Short mmCIF file of C-alpha atoms in Angstrom, two decimals:
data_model
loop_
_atom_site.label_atom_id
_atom_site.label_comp_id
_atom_site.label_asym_id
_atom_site.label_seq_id
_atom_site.Cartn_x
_atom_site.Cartn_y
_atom_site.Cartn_z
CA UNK A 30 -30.28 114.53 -8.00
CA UNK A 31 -29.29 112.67 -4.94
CA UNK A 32 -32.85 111.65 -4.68
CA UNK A 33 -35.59 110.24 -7.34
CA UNK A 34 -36.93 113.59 -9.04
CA UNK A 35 -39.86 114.69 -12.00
CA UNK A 36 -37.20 113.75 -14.65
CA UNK A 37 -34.85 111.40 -12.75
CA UNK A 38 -36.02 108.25 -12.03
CA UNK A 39 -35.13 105.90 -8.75
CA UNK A 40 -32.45 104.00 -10.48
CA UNK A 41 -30.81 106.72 -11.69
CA UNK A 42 -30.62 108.92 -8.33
CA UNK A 43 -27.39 109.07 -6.75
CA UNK A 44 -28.28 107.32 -3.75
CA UNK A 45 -29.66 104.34 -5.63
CA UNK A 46 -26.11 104.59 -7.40
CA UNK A 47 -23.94 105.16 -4.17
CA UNK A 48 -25.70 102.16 -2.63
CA UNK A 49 -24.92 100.02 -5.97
CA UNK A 50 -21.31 100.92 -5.70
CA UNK A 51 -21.48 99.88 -1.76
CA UNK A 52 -22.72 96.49 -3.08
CA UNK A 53 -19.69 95.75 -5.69
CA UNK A 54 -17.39 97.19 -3.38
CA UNK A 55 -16.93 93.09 -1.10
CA UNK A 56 -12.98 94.23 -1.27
CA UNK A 57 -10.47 97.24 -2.08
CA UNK A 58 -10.94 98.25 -5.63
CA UNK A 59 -9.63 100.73 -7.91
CA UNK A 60 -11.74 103.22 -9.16
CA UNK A 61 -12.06 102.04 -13.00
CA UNK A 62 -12.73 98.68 -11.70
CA UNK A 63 -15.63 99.80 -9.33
CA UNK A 64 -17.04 101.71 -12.47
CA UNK A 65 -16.60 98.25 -14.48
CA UNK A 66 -18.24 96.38 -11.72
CA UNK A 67 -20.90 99.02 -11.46
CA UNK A 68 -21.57 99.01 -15.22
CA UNK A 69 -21.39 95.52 -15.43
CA UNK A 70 -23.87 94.71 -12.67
CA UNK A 71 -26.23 98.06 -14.60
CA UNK A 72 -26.25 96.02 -17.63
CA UNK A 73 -27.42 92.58 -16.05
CA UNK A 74 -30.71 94.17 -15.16
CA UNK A 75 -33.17 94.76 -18.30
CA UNK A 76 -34.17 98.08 -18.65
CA UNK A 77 -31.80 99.75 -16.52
CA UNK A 78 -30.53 103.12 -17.98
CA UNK A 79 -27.22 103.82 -18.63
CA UNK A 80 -25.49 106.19 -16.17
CA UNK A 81 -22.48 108.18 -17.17
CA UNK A 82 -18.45 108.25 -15.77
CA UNK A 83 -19.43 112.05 -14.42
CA UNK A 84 -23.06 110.79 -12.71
CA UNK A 85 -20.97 107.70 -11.47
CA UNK A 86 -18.63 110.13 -9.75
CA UNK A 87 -20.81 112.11 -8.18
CA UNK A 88 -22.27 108.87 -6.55
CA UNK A 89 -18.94 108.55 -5.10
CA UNK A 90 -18.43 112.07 -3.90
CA UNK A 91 -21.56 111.55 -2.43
CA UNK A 92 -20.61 108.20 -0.18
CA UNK A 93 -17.59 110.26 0.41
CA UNK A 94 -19.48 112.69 2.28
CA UNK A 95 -21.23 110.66 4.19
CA UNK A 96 -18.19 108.51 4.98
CA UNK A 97 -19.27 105.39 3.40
CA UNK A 98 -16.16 104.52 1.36
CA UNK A 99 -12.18 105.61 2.26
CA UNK A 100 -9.61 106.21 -0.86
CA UNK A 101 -5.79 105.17 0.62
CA UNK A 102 -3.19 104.05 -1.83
CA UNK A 103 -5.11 104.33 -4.95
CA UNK A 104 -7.64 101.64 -3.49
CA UNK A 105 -11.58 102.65 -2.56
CA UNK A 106 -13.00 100.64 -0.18
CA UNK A 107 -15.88 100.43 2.17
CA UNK A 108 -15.58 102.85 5.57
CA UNK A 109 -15.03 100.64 8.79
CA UNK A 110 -18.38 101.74 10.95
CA UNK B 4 -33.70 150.83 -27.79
CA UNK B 5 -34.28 148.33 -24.88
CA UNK B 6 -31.82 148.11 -21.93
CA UNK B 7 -29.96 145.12 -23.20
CA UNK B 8 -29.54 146.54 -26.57
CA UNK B 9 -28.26 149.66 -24.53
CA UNK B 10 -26.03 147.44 -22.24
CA UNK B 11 -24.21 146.16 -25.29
CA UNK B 12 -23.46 149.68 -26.76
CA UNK B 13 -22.34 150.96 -23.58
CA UNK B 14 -19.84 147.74 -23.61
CA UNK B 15 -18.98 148.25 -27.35
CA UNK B 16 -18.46 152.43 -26.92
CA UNK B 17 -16.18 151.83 -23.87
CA UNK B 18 -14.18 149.52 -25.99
CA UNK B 19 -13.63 151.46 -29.04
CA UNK B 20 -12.70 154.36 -26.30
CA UNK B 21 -10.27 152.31 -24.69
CA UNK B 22 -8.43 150.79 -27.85
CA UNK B 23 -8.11 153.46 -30.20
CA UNK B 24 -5.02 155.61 -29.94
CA UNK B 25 -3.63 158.56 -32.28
CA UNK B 26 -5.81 158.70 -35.67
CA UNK B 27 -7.80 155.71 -34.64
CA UNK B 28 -8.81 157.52 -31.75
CA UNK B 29 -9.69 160.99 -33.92
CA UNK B 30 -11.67 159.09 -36.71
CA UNK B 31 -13.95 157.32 -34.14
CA UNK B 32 -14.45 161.00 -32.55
CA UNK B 33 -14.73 162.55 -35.79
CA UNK B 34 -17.98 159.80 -36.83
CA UNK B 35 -19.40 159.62 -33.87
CA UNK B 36 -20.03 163.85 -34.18
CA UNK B 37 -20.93 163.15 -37.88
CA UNK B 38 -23.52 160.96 -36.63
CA UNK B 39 -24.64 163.29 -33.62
CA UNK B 40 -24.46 166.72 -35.90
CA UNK B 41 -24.94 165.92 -39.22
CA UNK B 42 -24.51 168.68 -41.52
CA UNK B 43 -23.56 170.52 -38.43
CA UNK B 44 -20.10 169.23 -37.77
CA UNK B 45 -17.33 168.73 -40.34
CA UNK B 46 -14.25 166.46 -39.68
CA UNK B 47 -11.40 168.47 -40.54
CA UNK B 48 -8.05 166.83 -42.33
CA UNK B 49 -4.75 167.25 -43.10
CA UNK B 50 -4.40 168.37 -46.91
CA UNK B 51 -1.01 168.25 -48.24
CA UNK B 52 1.38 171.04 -46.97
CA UNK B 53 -1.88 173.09 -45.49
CA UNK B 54 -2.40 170.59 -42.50
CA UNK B 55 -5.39 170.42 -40.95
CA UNK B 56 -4.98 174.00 -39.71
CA UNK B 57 -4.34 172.81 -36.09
CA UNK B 58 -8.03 171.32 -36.08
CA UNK B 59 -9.71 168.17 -36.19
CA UNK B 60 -13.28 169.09 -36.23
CA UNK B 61 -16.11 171.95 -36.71
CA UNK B 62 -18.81 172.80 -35.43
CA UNK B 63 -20.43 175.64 -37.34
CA UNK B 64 -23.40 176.01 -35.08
CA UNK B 65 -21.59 177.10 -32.08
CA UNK B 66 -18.18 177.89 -34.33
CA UNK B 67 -16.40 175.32 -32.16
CA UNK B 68 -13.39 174.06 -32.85
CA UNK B 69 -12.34 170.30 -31.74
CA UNK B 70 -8.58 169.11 -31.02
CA UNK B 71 -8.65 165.15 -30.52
CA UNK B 72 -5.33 163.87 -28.00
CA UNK B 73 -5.12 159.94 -28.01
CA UNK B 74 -1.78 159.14 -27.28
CA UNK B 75 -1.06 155.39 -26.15
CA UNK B 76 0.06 157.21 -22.64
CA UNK B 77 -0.80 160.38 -21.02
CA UNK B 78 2.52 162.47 -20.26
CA UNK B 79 2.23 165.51 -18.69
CA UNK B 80 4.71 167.81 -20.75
CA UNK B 81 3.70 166.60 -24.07
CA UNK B 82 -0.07 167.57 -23.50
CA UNK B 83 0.79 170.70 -22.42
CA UNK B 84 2.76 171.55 -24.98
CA UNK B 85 -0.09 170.27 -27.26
CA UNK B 86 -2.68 172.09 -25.66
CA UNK B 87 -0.84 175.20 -26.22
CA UNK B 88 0.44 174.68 -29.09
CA UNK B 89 -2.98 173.31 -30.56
CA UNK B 90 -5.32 175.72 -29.18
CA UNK B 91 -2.61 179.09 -30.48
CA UNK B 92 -2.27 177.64 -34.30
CA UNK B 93 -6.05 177.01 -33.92
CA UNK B 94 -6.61 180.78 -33.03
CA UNK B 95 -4.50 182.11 -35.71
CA UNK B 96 -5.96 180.04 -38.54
CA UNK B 97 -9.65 180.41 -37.47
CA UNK B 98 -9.41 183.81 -35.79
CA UNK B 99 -13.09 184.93 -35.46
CA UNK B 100 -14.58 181.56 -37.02
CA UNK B 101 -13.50 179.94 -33.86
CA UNK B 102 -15.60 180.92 -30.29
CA UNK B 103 -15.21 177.57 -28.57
CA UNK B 104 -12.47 175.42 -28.10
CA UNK B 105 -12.76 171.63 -26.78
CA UNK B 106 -9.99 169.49 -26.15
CA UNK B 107 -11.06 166.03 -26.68
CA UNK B 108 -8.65 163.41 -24.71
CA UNK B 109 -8.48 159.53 -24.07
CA UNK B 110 -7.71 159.71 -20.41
CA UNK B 111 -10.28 157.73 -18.90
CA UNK B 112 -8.86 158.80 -15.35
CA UNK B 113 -10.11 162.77 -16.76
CA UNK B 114 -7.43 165.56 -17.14
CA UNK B 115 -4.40 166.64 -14.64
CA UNK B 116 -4.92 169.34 -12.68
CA UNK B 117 -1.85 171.33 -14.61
CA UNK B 118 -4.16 171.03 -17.62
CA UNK B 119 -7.26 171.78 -16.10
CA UNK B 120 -5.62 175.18 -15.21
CA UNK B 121 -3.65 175.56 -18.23
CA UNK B 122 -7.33 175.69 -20.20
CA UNK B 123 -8.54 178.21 -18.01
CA UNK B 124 -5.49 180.49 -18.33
CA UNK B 125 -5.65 180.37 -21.77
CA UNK B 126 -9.13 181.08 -21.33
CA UNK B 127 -8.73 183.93 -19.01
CA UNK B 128 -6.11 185.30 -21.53
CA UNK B 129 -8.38 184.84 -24.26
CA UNK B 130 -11.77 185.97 -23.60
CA UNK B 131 -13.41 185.59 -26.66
CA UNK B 132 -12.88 182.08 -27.02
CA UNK B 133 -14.82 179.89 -24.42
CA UNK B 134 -12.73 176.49 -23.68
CA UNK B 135 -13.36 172.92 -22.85
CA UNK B 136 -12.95 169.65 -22.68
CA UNK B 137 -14.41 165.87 -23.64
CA UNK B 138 -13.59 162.78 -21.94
CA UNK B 139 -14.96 159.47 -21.77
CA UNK B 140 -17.86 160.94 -19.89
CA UNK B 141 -19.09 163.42 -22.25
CA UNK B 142 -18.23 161.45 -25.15
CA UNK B 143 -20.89 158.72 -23.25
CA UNK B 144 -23.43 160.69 -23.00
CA UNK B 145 -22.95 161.62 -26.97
CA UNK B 146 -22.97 158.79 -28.02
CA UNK B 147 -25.56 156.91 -25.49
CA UNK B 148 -28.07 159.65 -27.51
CA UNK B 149 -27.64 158.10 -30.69
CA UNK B 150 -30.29 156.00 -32.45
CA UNK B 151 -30.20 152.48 -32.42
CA UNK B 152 -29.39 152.30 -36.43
CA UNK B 153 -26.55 155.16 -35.66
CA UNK B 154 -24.75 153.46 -33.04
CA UNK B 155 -25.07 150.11 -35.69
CA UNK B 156 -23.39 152.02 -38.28
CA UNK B 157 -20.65 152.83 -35.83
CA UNK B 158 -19.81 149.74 -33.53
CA UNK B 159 -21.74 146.60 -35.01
CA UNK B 160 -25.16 145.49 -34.61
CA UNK B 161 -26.30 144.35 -31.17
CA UNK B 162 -29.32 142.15 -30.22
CA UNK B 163 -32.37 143.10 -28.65
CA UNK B 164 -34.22 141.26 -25.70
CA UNK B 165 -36.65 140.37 -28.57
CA UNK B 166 -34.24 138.94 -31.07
CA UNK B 167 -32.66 137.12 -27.87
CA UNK B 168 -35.86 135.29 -27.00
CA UNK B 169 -36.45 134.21 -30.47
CA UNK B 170 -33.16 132.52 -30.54
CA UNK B 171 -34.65 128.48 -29.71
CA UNK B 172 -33.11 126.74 -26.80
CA UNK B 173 -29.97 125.11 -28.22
CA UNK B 174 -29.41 122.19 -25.62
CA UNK B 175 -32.73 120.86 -26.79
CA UNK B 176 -31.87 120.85 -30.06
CA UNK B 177 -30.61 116.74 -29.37
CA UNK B 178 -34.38 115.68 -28.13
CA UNK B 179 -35.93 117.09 -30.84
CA UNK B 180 -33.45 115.64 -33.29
CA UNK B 181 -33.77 112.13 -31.63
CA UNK B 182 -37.95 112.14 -30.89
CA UNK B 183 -38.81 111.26 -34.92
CA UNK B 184 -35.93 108.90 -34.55
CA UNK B 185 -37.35 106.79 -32.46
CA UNK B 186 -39.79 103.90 -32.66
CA UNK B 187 -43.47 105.06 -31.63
CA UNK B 188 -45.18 104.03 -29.24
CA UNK B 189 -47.77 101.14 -29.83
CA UNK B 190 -50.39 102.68 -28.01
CA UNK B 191 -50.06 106.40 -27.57
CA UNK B 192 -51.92 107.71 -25.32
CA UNK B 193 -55.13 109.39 -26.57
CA UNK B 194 -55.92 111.04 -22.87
CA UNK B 195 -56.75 114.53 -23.02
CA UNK B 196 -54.24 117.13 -21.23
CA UNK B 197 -55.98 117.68 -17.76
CA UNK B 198 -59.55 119.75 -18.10
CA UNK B 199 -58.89 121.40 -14.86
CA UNK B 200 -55.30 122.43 -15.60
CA UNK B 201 -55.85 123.94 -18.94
CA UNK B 202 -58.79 125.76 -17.17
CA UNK B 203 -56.62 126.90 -14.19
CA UNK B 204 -54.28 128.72 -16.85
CA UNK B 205 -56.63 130.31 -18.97
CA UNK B 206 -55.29 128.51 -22.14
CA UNK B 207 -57.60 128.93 -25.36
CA UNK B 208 -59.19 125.50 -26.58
CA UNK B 209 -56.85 126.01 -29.53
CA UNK B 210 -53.87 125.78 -26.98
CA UNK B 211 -55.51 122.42 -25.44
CA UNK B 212 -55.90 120.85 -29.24
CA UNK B 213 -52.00 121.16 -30.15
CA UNK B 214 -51.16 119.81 -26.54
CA UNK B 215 -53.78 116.84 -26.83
CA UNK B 216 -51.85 116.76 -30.19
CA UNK B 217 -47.94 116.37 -28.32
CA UNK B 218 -49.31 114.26 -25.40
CA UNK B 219 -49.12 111.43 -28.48
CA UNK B 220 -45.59 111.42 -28.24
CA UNK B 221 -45.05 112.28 -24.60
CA UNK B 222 -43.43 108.84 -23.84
CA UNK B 223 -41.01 109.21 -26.68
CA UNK B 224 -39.78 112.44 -24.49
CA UNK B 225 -39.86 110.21 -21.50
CA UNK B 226 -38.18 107.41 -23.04
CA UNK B 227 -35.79 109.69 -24.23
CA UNK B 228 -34.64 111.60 -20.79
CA UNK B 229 -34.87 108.08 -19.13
CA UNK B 230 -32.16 106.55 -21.30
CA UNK B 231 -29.92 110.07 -21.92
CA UNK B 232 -26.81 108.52 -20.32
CA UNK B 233 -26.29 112.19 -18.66
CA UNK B 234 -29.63 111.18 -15.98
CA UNK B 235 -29.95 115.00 -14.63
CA UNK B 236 -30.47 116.12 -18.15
CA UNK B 237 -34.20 116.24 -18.33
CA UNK B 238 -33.50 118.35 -14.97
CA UNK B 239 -31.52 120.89 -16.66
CA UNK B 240 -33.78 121.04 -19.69
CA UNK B 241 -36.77 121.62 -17.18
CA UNK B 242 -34.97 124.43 -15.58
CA UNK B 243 -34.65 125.90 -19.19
CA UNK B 244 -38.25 125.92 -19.15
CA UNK B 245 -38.85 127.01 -16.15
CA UNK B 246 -36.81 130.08 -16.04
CA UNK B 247 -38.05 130.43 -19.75
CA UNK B 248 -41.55 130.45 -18.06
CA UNK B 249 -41.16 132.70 -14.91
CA UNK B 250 -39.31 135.26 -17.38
CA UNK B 251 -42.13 135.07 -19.90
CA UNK B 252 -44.86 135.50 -16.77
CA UNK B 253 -43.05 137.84 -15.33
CA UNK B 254 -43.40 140.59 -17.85
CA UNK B 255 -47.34 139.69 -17.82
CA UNK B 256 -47.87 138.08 -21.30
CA UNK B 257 -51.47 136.49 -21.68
CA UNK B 258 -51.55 132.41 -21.38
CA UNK B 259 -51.39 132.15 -25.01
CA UNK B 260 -48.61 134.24 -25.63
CA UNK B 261 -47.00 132.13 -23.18
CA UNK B 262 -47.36 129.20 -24.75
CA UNK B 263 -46.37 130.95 -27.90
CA UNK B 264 -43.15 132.40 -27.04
CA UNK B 265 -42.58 128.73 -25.36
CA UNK B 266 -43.26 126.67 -28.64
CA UNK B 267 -40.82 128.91 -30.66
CA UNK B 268 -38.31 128.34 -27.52
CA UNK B 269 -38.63 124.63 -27.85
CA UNK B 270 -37.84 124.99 -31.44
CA UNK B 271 -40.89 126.94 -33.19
CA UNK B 272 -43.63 125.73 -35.67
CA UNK B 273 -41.57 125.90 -38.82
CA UNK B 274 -39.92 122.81 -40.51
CA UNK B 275 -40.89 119.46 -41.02
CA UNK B 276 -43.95 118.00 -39.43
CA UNK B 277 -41.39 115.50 -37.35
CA UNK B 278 -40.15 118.81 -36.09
CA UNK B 279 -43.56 120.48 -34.98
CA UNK B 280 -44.89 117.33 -33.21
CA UNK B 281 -41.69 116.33 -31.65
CA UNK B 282 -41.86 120.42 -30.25
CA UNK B 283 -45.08 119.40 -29.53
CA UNK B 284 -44.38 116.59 -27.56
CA UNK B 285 -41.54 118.38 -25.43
CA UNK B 286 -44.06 120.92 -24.61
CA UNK B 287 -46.66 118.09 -23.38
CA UNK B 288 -44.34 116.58 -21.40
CA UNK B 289 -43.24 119.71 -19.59
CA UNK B 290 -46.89 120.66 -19.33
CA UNK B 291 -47.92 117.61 -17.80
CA UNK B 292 -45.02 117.52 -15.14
CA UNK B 293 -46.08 121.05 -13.94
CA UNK B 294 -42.58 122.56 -15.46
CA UNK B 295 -44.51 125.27 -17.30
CA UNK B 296 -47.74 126.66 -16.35
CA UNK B 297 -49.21 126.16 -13.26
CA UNK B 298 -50.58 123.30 -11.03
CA UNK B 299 -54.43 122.94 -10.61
CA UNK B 300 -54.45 122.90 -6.87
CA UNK B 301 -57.49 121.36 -5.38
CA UNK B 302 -59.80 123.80 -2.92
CA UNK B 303 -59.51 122.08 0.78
CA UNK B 304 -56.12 120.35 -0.29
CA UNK B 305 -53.52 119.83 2.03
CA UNK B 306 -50.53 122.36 1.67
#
């Protein structure tokens, strides 16, 4: 899951997906807007799959745990490293 | 009967025991015996002003005589007083038809120790009559002897394992409803299934021919599990498999049957053609990703 597998492919792994939130995330966003940013920027590229709200959140339990992003005041935004 | 068949009676049999109270309680008793003695033992019941002549079964075998106590909760006095006054109308009525004498309770905890030795007073006082008891653990084992189509008739049908594995694997049911939906590919690919992986698992050239025949569609699977907007659901589908697979090897079945017993999971060879080459496909594309059947590892390779 976090990485490419048989039956998930690179753009769909987590860690592709964490690192696409990373890139829409320039200042503090709400979630819903990160997931609008993240869809938005999935739909630009042809022949990207579709990823759902549940995969999407996964992603960001997954740059939570490695302390990429912070959540204070309703606001995600990129850890300080 | 096979052990999840038995499973499912136990569950069933400890559930009737457990929620029947008072006549409820006696009528399960009394066709469970029916079932275990036929022609043997006779439910006994109340007939107008007679009663039931402080019985609620016979046993003409053994000449025993069955009192049934279900109450919703077990007070000490009150089955006392039953026992004695069950077991002394009993030996008046009966008299020498009666030589046994079981008290048949609901008390899955067994009986109180006053009771215990109230029994064997009354046996000690009374030594022509032999006395006993049944509890959830002798019931059991009465009814746990039971054929299959007996314990049916009493507690519902249960599935086998084989009825079980028959059932097709539900959560597929949306790729194989989706794979004739979708626009085919322009150039399927006419590759054979791999020679030395159809060798390594022993499967029969008729086995090769109908997955030369899914491999057609193959993308369309692909396609399919690539777009899904859930992206670990071709993941959970080839779990599925897998554990479908293991099980299946498990018990020893022949390659063949394997892939039998794996076609009908995926959704069988009835129905439309759609149907059977879209199962045929799902069964390529598992094949072909090493999900089912095994991996044709090269001599000298690397492990």
């Amino acid at each position: 899951m976090i990485l490419p597998t048989k039956h998930i492919r690179p753009e769909r792994a987590l860690l592709t997906v964490g690192a696409e939130v990373l890139a829409c995330l320039n200042r503090p966003m709400t979630v819903s807007k990160v997931w609008d940013e993240v869809r938005e920027q999935r739909g630009k590229s042809v022949g990207t799959a579709p990823i759902n709200y549940d995969w999407f959140v996964l992603a960001l339990n997954l740059l939570f745990m490695l302390n990429a992003v912070t959540f204070e005041n309703g606001l995600l935004r990129k850890a300080v490293t | 009967m096979d052990e999840l068949q038995r499973f499912i009676f136990q569950i069933k049999f400890e559930n009737a025991f457990l929620k029947n109270e008072g006549q409820a309680f006696e009528d399960m008793f009394a066709a469970i015996m029916g079932h275990t003695f036929p022609g043997d033992f006779q439910p006994v019941r109340a007939y107008g002003n007679k009663g039931d002549r402080k019985s609620d079964g016979y046993r003409a075998s053994d000449k025993t005589i069955f009192q049934c106590y279900g109450p919703r909760s077990t007070k000490l006095d009150a089955m006392q007083a039953k026992v004695d006054t069950d077991f002394n109308g009993a030996l008046g009525h009966w008299g020498a038809r009666m030589e046994r004498w079981i008290f048949v309770h609901n008390d899955m905890d067994g009986l109180p120790a006053d009771v215990v030795q109230q029994l064997v007073d009354l046996e000690a006082a009374n030594p022509t009559v032999k006395l006993g008891s049944m509890g959830y653990a002798e019931l059991f084992d009465v009814v746990m002897s039971l054929t299959p189509t007996q314990l049916t008739d009493l507690f519902g049908a249960a599935p086998t394992q084989t009825t079980l594995s028959q059932l097709e694997f539900m959560e597929l049911q949306p790729v194989i409803l989706a794979i004739p939906r979708m626009e085919p590919d322009d150039n399927p690919p006419l590759t054979a299934p791999s020679a030395t992986k159809l060798q390594a698992n022993d499967l029969s050239d008729a086995a090769a021919g109908l997955l030369r025949v899914g491999r057609r569609q193959e993308r369309l699977v692909e396609r399919f599990f690539e777009q899904y907007p859930v992206p670990n659901f071709g993941e959970e589908i080839a779990q599925g498999f897998r554990d479908r697979y293991q099980a299946l090897r498990d018990e020893g079945a022949s390659p063949d049957a394997v892939f039998a017993e794996l076609q009908q999971f995926a959704g069988g060879m009835s129905g439309s053609p759609e149907h059977q080459a879209a199962v045929l496909a799902v069964m390529s594309y598992f094949f072909e990703r090493c999900d089912i059947f095994e991996d044709h590892i090269e001599e000298g390779a690397a492990t």
